[in-house]
């Protein structure tokens, strides 16, 4: 069981370039999330999705876009990379237990370390 | 706006000593609180989840308590081992929502 898989693991971008961070999960989870983690800081929510075709903004969505065409995949798109987007990006998923949607634990991928120069 | 704080940011203890990690949050209207472990270069692993109606959760050497009224949670790790060295993060889920707010984490080093 692979869990949550993120690719690539590392990437260096020049300012203004674009890229897509891939995230896929094989646990049939409905809820998926993108977080960024800056050094010494907690994780900040970028976007999340409660199911295929449904996405919503988190705390820090500016400069990013997402799509959720399938249950398994939740890619994160950076259109015009900026140095402020240098960070480690984590994808996570969880399965809502009937009637207790928020009480299921999050499963995380191993992260994508992105540097924008 | 919910704010989650973890103090200290780093902690070093000798092997065998009990670890006490603190987490505080500003809005007591939470749905649950989770503790996570993060190893260098890795994602987060969920350790314990405490629902708002619960006072504590236990798993092996780990025990987490929750005091909603004071906005505090404590993670106890008994008889620490070098393998417990990692960063520990807490996160709260707001009432009627599914978004987590994370603390900055406590980096733990257990010396052999």
JSON list of C-alpha atoms in Angstrom, two decimals:
[
{"chain": "A", "resi": 1, "resn": "UNK", "atom": "CA", "xyz": [0.00, 0.00, 0.00]},
{"chain": "A", "resi": 2, "resn": "UNK", "atom": "CA", "xyz": [1.80, 3.13, -1.25]},
{"chain": "A", "resi": 3, "resn": "UNK", "atom": "CA", "xyz": [-0.30, 5.67, 0.69]},
{"chain": "A", "resi": 4, "resn": "UNK", "atom": "CA", "xyz": [0.27, 9.27, -0.43]},
{"chain": "A", "resi": 5, "resn": "UNK", "atom": "CA", "xyz": [2.89, 9.71, -3.17]},
{"chain": "A", "resi": 6, "resn": "UNK", "atom": "CA", "xyz": [4.38, 13.07, -4.14]},
{"chain": "A", "resi": 7, "resn": "UNK", "atom": "CA", "xyz": [6.59, 13.84, -7.11]},
{"chain": "A", "resi": 8, "resn": "UNK", "atom": "CA", "xyz": [9.12, 15.28, -7.64]},
{"chain": "A", "resi": 9, "resn": "UNK", "atom": "CA", "xyz": [11.05, 15.15, -4.36]},
{"chain": "A", "resi": 10, "resn": "UNK", "atom": "CA", "xyz": [13.20, 18.16, -5.24]},
{"chain": "A", "resi": 11, "resn": "UNK", "atom": "CA", "xyz": [12.93, 20.93, -7.81]},
{"chain": "A", "resi": 12, "resn": "UNK", "atom": "CA", "xyz": [14.73, 24.19, -8.55]},
{"chain": "A", "resi": 13, "resn": "UNK", "atom": "CA", "xyz": [12.80, 26.79, -10.55]},
{"chain": "A", "resi": 14, "resn": "UNK", "atom": "CA", "xyz": [13.75, 30.14, -11.97]},
{"chain": "A", "resi": 15, "resn": "UNK", "atom": "CA", "xyz": [11.54, 33.13, -11.20]},
{"chain": "A", "resi": 16, "resn": "UNK", "atom": "CA", "xyz": [8.57, 33.19, -13.55]},
{"chain": "A", "resi": 17, "resn": "UNK", "atom": "CA", "xyz": [8.68, 29.52, -14.47]},
{"chain": "A", "resi": 18, "resn": "UNK", "atom": "CA", "xyz": [5.72, 27.24, -13.90]},
{"chain": "A", "resi": 19, "resn": "UNK", "atom": "CA", "xyz": [5.42, 23.69, -12.64]},
{"chain": "A", "resi": 20, "resn": "UNK", "atom": "CA", "xyz": [2.97, 21.15, -11.28]},
{"chain": "A", "resi": 21, "resn": "UNK", "atom": "CA", "xyz": [3.52, 19.25, -8.07]},
{"chain": "A", "resi": 22, "resn": "UNK", "atom": "CA", "xyz": [1.92, 15.83, -8.31]},
{"chain": "A", "resi": 23, "resn": "UNK", "atom": "CA", "xyz": [0.07, 14.06, -5.52]},
{"chain": "A", "resi": 24, "resn": "UNK", "atom": "CA", "xyz": [-1.71, 10.73, -5.71]},
{"chain": "A", "resi": 25, "resn": "UNK", "atom": "CA", "xyz": [-3.19, 8.47, -3.05]},
{"chain": "A", "resi": 26, "resn": "UNK", "atom": "CA", "xyz": [-4.35, 4.88, -3.31]},
{"chain": "A", "resi": 27, "resn": "UNK", "atom": "CA", "xyz": [-6.48, 4.75, -0.15]},
{"chain": "A", "resi": 28, "resn": "UNK", "atom": "CA", "xyz": [-9.70, 5.97, -1.79]},
{"chain": "A", "resi": 29, "resn": "UNK", "atom": "CA", "xyz": [-9.70, 9.01, 0.49]},
{"chain": "A", "resi": 30, "resn": "UNK", "atom": "CA", "xyz": [-12.18, 11.77, -0.25]},
{"chain": "A", "resi": 31, "resn": "UNK", "atom": "CA", "xyz": [-10.39, 14.61, 1.51]},
{"chain": "A", "resi": 32, "resn": "UNK", "atom": "CA", "xyz": [-7.05, 15.87, 0.15]},
{"chain": "A", "resi": 33, "resn": "UNK", "atom": "CA", "xyz": [-4.92, 18.84, 1.18]},
{"chain": "A", "resi": 34, "resn": "UNK", "atom": "CA", "xyz": [-1.89, 20.83, 0.12]},
{"chain": "A", "resi": 35, "resn": "UNK", "atom": "CA", "xyz": [0.29, 22.43, 2.81]},
{"chain": "A", "resi": 36, "resn": "UNK", "atom": "CA", "xyz": [3.52, 24.36, 2.72]},
{"chain": "A", "resi": 37, "resn": "UNK", "atom": "CA", "xyz": [6.07, 24.28, 5.51]},
{"chain": "A", "resi": 38, "resn": "UNK", "atom": "CA", "xyz": [8.63, 27.02, 5.94]},
{"chain": "A", "resi": 39, "resn": "UNK", "atom": "CA", "xyz": [11.68, 26.59, 8.23]},
{"chain": "A", "resi": 40, "resn": "UNK", "atom": "CA", "xyz": [10.73, 26.68, 11.91]},
{"chain": "A", "resi": 41, "resn": "UNK", "atom": "CA", "xyz": [7.09, 27.24, 11.07]},
{"chain": "A", "resi": 42, "resn": "UNK", "atom": "CA", "xyz": [4.02, 25.10, 11.20]},
{"chain": "A", "resi": 43, "resn": "UNK", "atom": "CA", "xyz": [2.20, 23.93, 8.11]},
{"chain": "A", "resi": 44, "resn": "UNK", "atom": "CA", "xyz": [-0.04, 26.38, 6.30]},
{"chain": "A", "resi": 45, "resn": "UNK", "atom": "CA", "xyz": [-2.97, 25.18, 4.22]},
{"chain": "A", "resi": 46, "resn": "UNK", "atom": "CA", "xyz": [-2.88, 26.20, 0.55]},
{"chain": "A", "resi": 47, "resn": "UNK", "atom": "CA", "xyz": [-5.88, 24.40, -0.95]},
{"chain": "A", "resi": 48, "resn": "UNK", "atom": "CA", "xyz": [-8.05, 21.45, -0.06]},
{"chain": "A", "resi": 49, "resn": "UNK", "atom": "CA", "xyz": [-10.65, 19.20, -1.66]},
{"chain": "A", "resi": 50, "resn": "UNK", "atom": "CA", "xyz": [-13.49, 17.20, -0.14]},
{"chain": "A", "resi": 51, "resn": "UNK", "atom": "CA", "xyz": [-14.03, 15.10, -3.25]},
{"chain": "A", "resi": 52, "resn": "UNK", "atom": "CA", "xyz": [-13.57, 14.87, -7.00]},
{"chain": "A", "resi": 53, "resn": "UNK", "atom": "CA", "xyz": [-14.61, 18.10, -8.70]},
{"chain": "A", "resi": 54, "resn": "UNK", "atom": "CA", "xyz": [-14.62, 20.13, -5.47]},
{"chain": "A", "resi": 55, "resn": "UNK", "atom": "CA", "xyz": [-11.79, 22.39, -4.34]},
{"chain": "A", "resi": 56, "resn": "UNK", "atom": "CA", "xyz": [-11.53, 25.30, -1.94]},
{"chain": "A", "resi": 57, "resn": "UNK", "atom": "CA", "xyz": [-8.96, 27.84, -0.81]},
{"chain": "A", "resi": 58, "resn": "UNK", "atom": "CA", "xyz": [-7.03, 27.49, 2.38]},
{"chain": "A", "resi": 59, "resn": "UNK", "atom": "CA", "xyz": [-5.03, 30.04, 4.31]},
{"chain": "A", "resi": 60, "resn": "UNK", "atom": "CA", "xyz": [-2.39, 30.91, 1.67]},
{"chain": "A", "resi": 61, "resn": "UNK", "atom": "CA", "xyz": [-3.81, 30.21, -1.83]},
{"chain": "A", "resi": 62, "resn": "UNK", "atom": "CA", "xyz": [-2.31, 33.14, -3.76]},
{"chain": "A", "resi": 63, "resn": "UNK", "atom": "CA", "xyz": [0.03, 32.05, -6.55]},
{"chain": "A", "resi": 64, "resn": "UNK", "atom": "CA", "xyz": [-1.32, 28.49, -6.67]},
{"chain": "A", "resi": 65, "resn": "UNK", "atom": "CA", "xyz": [-4.05, 26.55, -8.42]},
{"chain": "A", "resi": 66, "resn": "UNK", "atom": "CA", "xyz": [-5.42, 23.04, -7.97]},
{"chain": "A", "resi": 67, "resn": "UNK", "atom": "CA", "xyz": [-7.73, 20.61, -9.69]},
{"chain": "A", "resi": 68, "resn": "UNK", "atom": "CA", "xyz": [-9.39, 17.39, -8.57]},
{"chain": "A", "resi": 69, "resn": "UNK", "atom": "CA", "xyz": [-10.61, 15.45, -11.58]},
{"chain": "A", "resi": 70, "resn": "UNK", "atom": "CA", "xyz": [-10.26, 12.05, -9.87]},
{"chain": "A", "resi": 71, "resn": "UNK", "atom": "CA", "xyz": [-10.43, 10.78, -6.30]},
{"chain": "A", "resi": 72, "resn": "UNK", "atom": "CA", "xyz": [-6.78, 9.67, -6.48]},
{"chain": "A", "resi": 73, "resn": "UNK", "atom": "CA", "xyz": [-5.03, 12.78, -7.83]},
{"chain": "A", "resi": 74, "resn": "UNK", "atom": "CA", "xyz": [-4.73, 16.32, -6.51]},
{"chain": "A", "resi": 75, "resn": "UNK", "atom": "CA", "xyz": [-2.05, 18.29, -8.43]},
{"chain": "A", "resi": 76, "resn": "UNK", "atom": "CA", "xyz": [-0.84, 21.71, -7.30]},
{"chain": "A", "resi": 77, "resn": "UNK", "atom": "CA", "xyz": [0.08, 24.23, -10.00]},
{"chain": "A", "resi": 78, "resn": "UNK", "atom": "CA", "xyz": [2.48, 27.16, -9.69]},
{"chain": "A", "resi": 79, "resn": "UNK", "atom": "CA", "xyz": [2.01, 29.48, -12.67]},
{"chain": "A", "resi": 80, "resn": "UNK", "atom": "CA", "xyz": [4.63, 32.21, -12.09]},
{"chain": "A", "resi": 81, "resn": "UNK", "atom": "CA", "xyz": [7.14, 31.03, -9.54]},
{"chain": "A", "resi": 82, "resn": "UNK", "atom": "CA", "xyz": [8.37, 33.60, -7.03]},
{"chain": "A", "resi": 83, "resn": "UNK", "atom": "CA", "xyz": [11.13, 33.38, -4.39]},
{"chain": "A", "resi": 84, "resn": "UNK", "atom": "CA", "xyz": [8.42, 33.56, -1.69]},
{"chain": "A", "resi": 85, "resn": "UNK", "atom": "CA", "xyz": [7.23, 30.15, -2.88]},
{"chain": "A", "resi": 86, "resn": "UNK", "atom": "CA", "xyz": [10.48, 28.50, -1.83]},
{"chain": "A", "resi": 87, "resn": "UNK", "atom": "CA", "xyz": [9.27, 25.95, 0.68]},
{"chain": "A", "resi": 88, "resn": "UNK", "atom": "CA", "xyz": [8.56, 22.30, 1.35]},
{"chain": "A", "resi": 89, "resn": "UNK", "atom": "CA", "xyz": [5.16, 21.24, 0.04]},
{"chain": "A", "resi": 90, "resn": "UNK", "atom": "CA", "xyz": [3.18, 18.43, 1.60]},
{"chain": "A", "resi": 91, "resn": "UNK", "atom": "CA", "xyz": [0.13, 16.67, 0.27]},
{"chain": "A", "resi": 92, "resn": "UNK", "atom": "CA", "xyz": [-2.16, 14.88, 2.71]},
{"chain": "A", "resi": 93, "resn": "UNK", "atom": "CA", "xyz": [-5.36, 12.90, 2.61]},
{"chain": "A", "resi": 94, "resn": "UNK", "atom": "CA", "xyz": [-7.91, 11.41, 4.95]},
{"chain": "A", "resi": 95, "resn": "UNK", "atom": "CA", "xyz": [-11.10, 9.45, 4.78]},
{"chain": "A", "resi": 96, "resn": "UNK", "atom": "CA", "xyz": [-14.13, 10.85, 6.55]},
{"chain": "A", "resi": 97, "resn": "UNK", "atom": "CA", "xyz": [-15.70, 8.32, 8.83]},
{"chain": "A", "resi": 98, "resn": "UNK", "atom": "CA", "xyz": [-19.47, 8.47, 8.48]},
{"chain": "A", "resi": 99, "resn": "UNK", "atom": "CA", "xyz": [-20.73, 11.13, 10.88]},
{"chain": "A", "resi": 100, "resn": "UNK", "atom": "CA", "xyz": [-17.24, 11.81, 12.16]},
{"chain": "A", "resi": 101, "resn": "UNK", "atom": "CA", "xyz": [-15.65, 13.44, 9.14]},
{"chain": "A", "resi": 102, "resn": "UNK", "atom": "CA", "xyz": [-13.08, 15.40, 11.09]},
{"chain": "A", "resi": 103, "resn": "UNK", "atom": "CA", "xyz": [-11.95, 12.62, 13.41]},
{"chain": "A", "resi": 104, "resn": "UNK", "atom": "CA", "xyz": [-9.95, 10.56, 10.97]},
{"chain": "A", "resi": 105, "resn": "UNK", "atom": "CA", "xyz": [-6.16, 11.02, 10.99]},
{"chain": "A", "resi": 106, "resn": "UNK", "atom": "CA", "xyz": [-4.27, 12.71, 8.16]},
{"chain": "A", "resi": 107, "resn": "UNK", "atom": "CA", "xyz": [-1.89, 10.70, 5.99]},
{"chain": "A", "resi": 108, "resn": "UNK", "atom": "CA", "xyz": [1.02, 12.69, 4.56]},
{"chain": "A", "resi": 109, "resn": "UNK", "atom": "CA", "xyz": [3.31, 12.29, 1.59]},
{"chain": "A", "resi": 110, "resn": "UNK", "atom": "CA", "xyz": [7.07, 12.76, 1.99]},
{"chain": "A", "resi": 111, "resn": "UNK", "atom": "CA", "xyz": [7.03, 16.26, 0.54]},
{"chain": "A", "resi": 112, "resn": "UNK", "atom": "CA", "xyz": [8.46, 18.21, -2.40]},
{"chain": "A", "resi": 113, "resn": "UNK", "atom": "CA", "xyz": [11.31, 20.60, -1.64]},
{"chain": "A", "resi": 114, "resn": "UNK", "atom": "CA", "xyz": [11.03, 23.57, -4.01]},
{"chain": "A", "resi": 115, "resn": "UNK", "atom": "CA", "xyz": [13.59, 26.33, -4.45]},
{"chain": "A", "resi": 116, "resn": "UNK", "atom": "CA", "xyz": [12.83, 29.39, -6.59]},
{"chain": "A", "resi": 117, "resn": "UNK", "atom": "CA", "xyz": [15.84, 31.52, -7.55]},
{"chain": "B", "resi": 1, "resn": "UNK", "atom": "CA", "xyz": [-8.33, 33.39, 14.20]},
{"chain": "B", "resi": 2, "resn": "UNK", "atom": "CA", "xyz": [-7.01, 30.22, 15.78]},
{"chain": "B", "resi": 3, "resn": "UNK", "atom": "CA", "xyz": [-3.34, 30.31, 16.76]},
{"chain": "B", "resi": 4, "resn": "UNK", "atom": "CA", "xyz": [-1.41, 27.26, 17.91]},
{"chain": "B", "resi": 5, "resn": "UNK", "atom": "CA", "xyz": [1.86, 27.61, 19.82]},
{"chain": "B", "resi": 6, "resn": "UNK", "atom": "CA", "xyz": [4.42, 25.04, 20.85]},
{"chain": "B", "resi": 7, "resn": "UNK", "atom": "CA", "xyz": [7.06, 25.97, 23.40]},
{"chain": "B", "resi": 8, "resn": "UNK", "atom": "CA", "xyz": [9.94, 25.23, 23.55]},
{"chain": "B", "resi": 9, "resn": "UNK", "atom": "CA", "xyz": [10.97, 25.10, 19.90]},
{"chain": "B", "resi": 10, "resn": "UNK", "atom": "CA", "xyz": [13.71, 22.61, 20.74]},
{"chain": "B", "resi": 11, "resn": "UNK", "atom": "CA", "xyz": [14.39, 20.20, 23.59]},
{"chain": "B", "resi": 12, "resn": "UNK", "atom": "CA", "xyz": [17.28, 17.89, 24.47]},
{"chain": "B", "resi": 13, "resn": "UNK", "atom": "CA", "xyz": [17.03, 15.12, 27.07]},
{"chain": "B", "resi": 14, "resn": "UNK", "atom": "CA", "xyz": [19.12, 12.11, 28.10]},
{"chain": "B", "resi": 15, "resn": "UNK", "atom": "CA", "xyz": [17.86, 8.67, 27.17]},
{"chain": "B", "resi": 16, "resn": "UNK", "atom": "CA", "xyz": [15.39, 7.25, 29.68]},
{"chain": "B", "resi": 17, "resn": "UNK", "atom": "CA", "xyz": [14.00, 10.58, 30.79]},
{"chain": "B", "resi": 18, "resn": "UNK", "atom": "CA", "xyz": [10.29, 11.29, 30.30]},
{"chain": "B", "resi": 19, "resn": "UNK", "atom": "CA", "xyz": [9.43, 13.84, 27.63]},
{"chain": "B", "resi": 20, "resn": "UNK", "atom": "CA", "xyz": [6.77, 16.50, 28.14]},
{"chain": "B", "resi": 21, "resn": "UNK", "atom": "CA", "xyz": [5.73, 18.48, 25.06]},
{"chain": "B", "resi": 22, "resn": "UNK", "atom": "CA", "xyz": [3.34, 21.41, 25.24]},
{"chain": "B", "resi": 23, "resn": "UNK", "atom": "CA", "xyz": [0.76, 22.76, 22.81]},
{"chain": "B", "resi": 24, "resn": "UNK", "atom": "CA", "xyz": [-1.51, 25.75, 23.39]},
{"chain": "B", "resi": 25, "resn": "UNK", "atom": "CA", "xyz": [-4.33, 27.14, 21.27]},
{"chain": "B", "resi": 26, "resn": "UNK", "atom": "CA", "xyz": [-6.24, 30.40, 21.46]},
{"chain": "B", "resi": 27, "resn": "UNK", "atom": "CA", "xyz": [-9.77, 29.31, 20.47]},
{"chain": "B", "resi": 28, "resn": "UNK", "atom": "CA", "xyz": [-11.21, 26.55, 22.66]},
{"chain": "B", "resi": 29, "resn": "UNK", "atom": "CA", "xyz": [-13.97, 25.76, 20.11]},
{"chain": "B", "resi": 30, "resn": "UNK", "atom": "CA", "xyz": [-12.08, 22.87, 18.59]},
{"chain": "B", "resi": 31, "resn": "UNK", "atom": "CA", "xyz": [-13.34, 19.61, 17.13]},
{"chain": "B", "resi": 32, "resn": "UNK", "atom": "CA", "xyz": [-10.21, 17.62, 17.87]},
{"chain": "B", "resi": 33, "resn": "UNK", "atom": "CA", "xyz": [-6.47, 17.90, 18.39]},
{"chain": "B", "resi": 34, "resn": "UNK", "atom": "CA", "xyz": [-3.82, 15.75, 16.77]},
{"chain": "B", "resi": 35, "resn": "UNK", "atom": "CA", "xyz": [-0.17, 15.12, 17.56]},
{"chain": "B", "resi": 36, "resn": "UNK", "atom": "CA", "xyz": [2.20, 14.33, 14.71]},
{"chain": "B", "resi": 37, "resn": "UNK", "atom": "CA", "xyz": [5.80, 13.20, 14.43]},
{"chain": "B", "resi": 38, "resn": "UNK", "atom": "CA", "xyz": [8.05, 14.44, 11.62]},
{"chain": "B", "resi": 39, "resn": "UNK", "atom": "CA", "xyz": [11.42, 12.90, 10.82]},
{"chain": "B", "resi": 40, "resn": "UNK", "atom": "CA", "xyz": [13.96, 14.92, 8.78]},
{"chain": "B", "resi": 41, "resn": "UNK", "atom": "CA", "xyz": [13.09, 14.96, 5.08]},
{"chain": "B", "resi": 42, "resn": "UNK", "atom": "CA", "xyz": [9.86, 13.08, 5.69]},
{"chain": "B", "resi": 43, "resn": "UNK", "atom": "CA", "xyz": [6.19, 13.82, 5.94]},
{"chain": "B", "resi": 44, "resn": "UNK", "atom": "CA", "xyz": [4.17, 13.86, 9.13]},
{"chain": "B", "resi": 45, "resn": "UNK", "atom": "CA", "xyz": [2.94, 10.71, 10.86]},
{"chain": "B", "resi": 46, "resn": "UNK", "atom": "CA", "xyz": [-0.17, 10.94, 13.01]},
{"chain": "B", "resi": 47, "resn": "UNK", "atom": "CA", "xyz": [0.51, 9.75, 16.58]},
{"chain": "B", "resi": 48, "resn": "UNK", "atom": "CA", "xyz": [-2.66, 10.47, 18.52]},
{"chain": "B", "resi": 49, "resn": "UNK", "atom": "CA", "xyz": [-6.00, 12.15, 17.89]},
{"chain": "B", "resi": 50, "resn": "UNK", "atom": "CA", "xyz": [-8.06, 13.46, 20.82]},
{"chain": "B", "resi": 51, "resn": "UNK", "atom": "CA", "xyz": [-11.67, 14.32, 20.20]},
{"chain": "B", "resi": 52, "resn": "UNK", "atom": "CA", "xyz": [-13.03, 17.44, 21.90]},
{"chain": "B", "resi": 53, "resn": "UNK", "atom": "CA", "xyz": [-15.13, 15.30, 24.26]},
{"chain": "B", "resi": 54, "resn": "UNK", "atom": "CA", "xyz": [-12.09, 13.33, 25.44]},
{"chain": "B", "resi": 55, "resn": "UNK", "atom": "CA", "xyz": [-9.54, 14.22, 28.12]},
{"chain": "B", "resi": 56, "resn": "UNK", "atom": "CA", "xyz": [-6.71, 11.97, 26.97]},
{"chain": "B", "resi": 57, "resn": "UNK", "atom": "CA", "xyz": [-5.54, 9.32, 24.54]},
{"chain": "B", "resi": 58, "resn": "UNK", "atom": "CA", "xyz": [-2.85, 6.69, 25.03]},
{"chain": "B", "resi": 59, "resn": "UNK", "atom": "CA", "xyz": [-0.78, 4.61, 22.64]},
{"chain": "B", "resi": 60, "resn": "UNK", "atom": "CA", "xyz": [2.09, 2.59, 24.04]},
{"chain": "B", "resi": 61, "resn": "UNK", "atom": "CA", "xyz": [4.58, 4.98, 25.66]},
{"chain": "B", "resi": 62, "resn": "UNK", "atom": "CA", "xyz": [2.65, 8.00, 24.40]},
{"chain": "B", "resi": 63, "resn": "UNK", "atom": "CA", "xyz": [-0.08, 9.78, 26.32]},
{"chain": "B", "resi": 64, "resn": "UNK", "atom": "CA", "xyz": [-1.76, 12.99, 25.19]},
{"chain": "B", "resi": 65, "resn": "UNK", "atom": "CA", "xyz": [-4.03, 15.09, 27.39]},
{"chain": "B", "resi": 66, "resn": "UNK", "atom": "CA", "xyz": [-6.45, 17.81, 26.39]},
{"chain": "B", "resi": 67, "resn": "UNK", "atom": "CA", "xyz": [-7.81, 20.68, 28.46]},
{"chain": "B", "resi": 68, "resn": "UNK", "atom": "CA", "xyz": [-10.09, 22.66, 26.17]},
{"chain": "B", "resi": 69, "resn": "UNK", "atom": "CA", "xyz": [-11.03, 25.28, 28.75]},
{"chain": "B", "resi": 70, "resn": "UNK", "atom": "CA", "xyz": [-7.42, 26.34, 29.20]},
{"chain": "B", "resi": 71, "resn": "UNK", "atom": "CA", "xyz": [-6.49, 25.80, 25.55]},
{"chain": "B", "resi": 72, "resn": "UNK", "atom": "CA", "xyz": [-3.75, 23.30, 26.27]},
{"chain": "B", "resi": 73, "resn": "UNK", "atom": "CA", "xyz": [-2.61, 19.83, 25.29]},
{"chain": "B", "resi": 74, "resn": "UNK", "atom": "CA", "xyz": [0.39, 17.92, 26.54]},
{"chain": "B", "resi": 75, "resn": "UNK", "atom": "CA", "xyz": [2.13, 14.97, 24.93]},
{"chain": "B", "resi": 76, "resn": "UNK", "atom": "CA", "xyz": [4.00, 12.69, 27.33]},
{"chain": "B", "resi": 77, "resn": "UNK", "atom": "CA", "xyz": [6.55, 10.20, 26.05]},
{"chain": "B", "resi": 78, "resn": "UNK", "atom": "CA", "xyz": [7.67, 7.79, 28.75]},
{"chain": "B", "resi": 79, "resn": "UNK", "atom": "CA", "xyz": [11.22, 6.47, 29.01]},
{"chain": "B", "resi": 80, "resn": "UNK", "atom": "CA", "xyz": [12.54, 8.31, 25.97]},
{"chain": "B", "resi": 81, "resn": "UNK", "atom": "CA", "xyz": [14.79, 6.53, 23.46]},
{"chain": "B", "resi": 82, "resn": "UNK", "atom": "CA", "xyz": [17.16, 7.90, 20.81]},
{"chain": "B", "resi": 83, "resn": "UNK", "atom": "CA", "xyz": [14.62, 6.74, 18.21]},
{"chain": "B", "resi": 84, "resn": "UNK", "atom": "CA", "xyz": [12.17, 9.28, 19.63]},
{"chain": "B", "resi": 85, "resn": "UNK", "atom": "CA", "xyz": [14.35, 12.08, 18.25]},
{"chain": "B", "resi": 86, "resn": "UNK", "atom": "CA", "xyz": [12.16, 13.98, 15.78]},
{"chain": "B", "resi": 87, "resn": "UNK", "atom": "CA", "xyz": [10.01, 17.08, 15.50]},
{"chain": "B", "resi": 88, "resn": "UNK", "atom": "CA", "xyz": [6.61, 16.84, 17.13]},
{"chain": "B", "resi": 89, "resn": "UNK", "atom": "CA", "xyz": [3.74, 19.00, 15.90]},
{"chain": "B", "resi": 90, "resn": "UNK", "atom": "CA", "xyz": [0.25, 19.51, 17.22]},
{"chain": "B", "resi": 91, "resn": "UNK", "atom": "CA", "xyz": [-2.72, 20.62, 15.15]},
{"chain": "B", "resi": 92, "resn": "UNK", "atom": "CA", "xyz": [-6.32, 21.52, 15.93]},
{"chain": "B", "resi": 93, "resn": "UNK", "atom": "CA", "xyz": [-9.42, 21.14, 13.80]},
{"chain": "B", "resi": 94, "resn": "UNK", "atom": "CA", "xyz": [-11.90, 23.95, 14.23]},
{"chain": "B", "resi": 95, "resn": "UNK", "atom": "CA", "xyz": [-15.46, 23.19, 15.07]},
{"chain": "B", "resi": 96, "resn": "UNK", "atom": "CA", "xyz": [-17.64, 22.25, 12.12]},
{"chain": "B", "resi": 97, "resn": "UNK", "atom": "CA", "xyz": [-14.73, 22.44, 9.72]},
{"chain": "B", "resi": 98, "resn": "UNK", "atom": "CA", "xyz": [-12.11, 20.12, 8.37]},
{"chain": "B", "resi": 99, "resn": "UNK", "atom": "CA", "xyz": [-9.08, 22.40, 8.18]},
{"chain": "B", "resi": 100, "resn": "UNK", "atom": "CA", "xyz": [-6.21, 21.92, 10.60]},
{"chain": "B", "resi": 101, "resn": "UNK", "atom": "CA", "xyz": [-4.19, 24.69, 12.19]},
{"chain": "B", "resi": 102, "resn": "UNK", "atom": "CA", "xyz": [-0.65, 23.61, 13.06]},
{"chain": "B", "resi": 103, "resn": "UNK", "atom": "CA", "xyz": [1.78, 24.70, 15.71]},
{"chain": "B", "resi": 104, "resn": "UNK", "atom": "CA", "xyz": [5.40, 25.37, 14.79]},
{"chain": "B", "resi": 105, "resn": "UNK", "atom": "CA", "xyz": [6.62, 22.12, 16.35]},
{"chain": "B", "resi": 106, "resn": "UNK", "atom": "CA", "xyz": [9.11, 21.09, 19.02]},
{"chain": "B", "resi": 107, "resn": "UNK", "atom": "CA", "xyz": [12.35, 19.55, 17.83]},
{"chain": "B", "resi": 108, "resn": "UNK", "atom": "CA", "xyz": [13.38, 16.78, 20.24]},
{"chain": "B", "resi": 109, "resn": "UNK", "atom": "CA", "xyz": [16.82, 15.24, 20.63]},
{"chain": "B", "resi": 110, "resn": "UNK", "atom": "CA", "xyz": [17.22, 12.21, 22.90]},
{"chain": "B", "resi": 111, "resn": "UNK", "atom": "CA", "xyz": [20.90, 11.67, 23.73]},
{"chain": "B", "resi": 112, "resn": "UNK", "atom": "CA", "xyz": [22.14, 8.09, 24.26]}
]
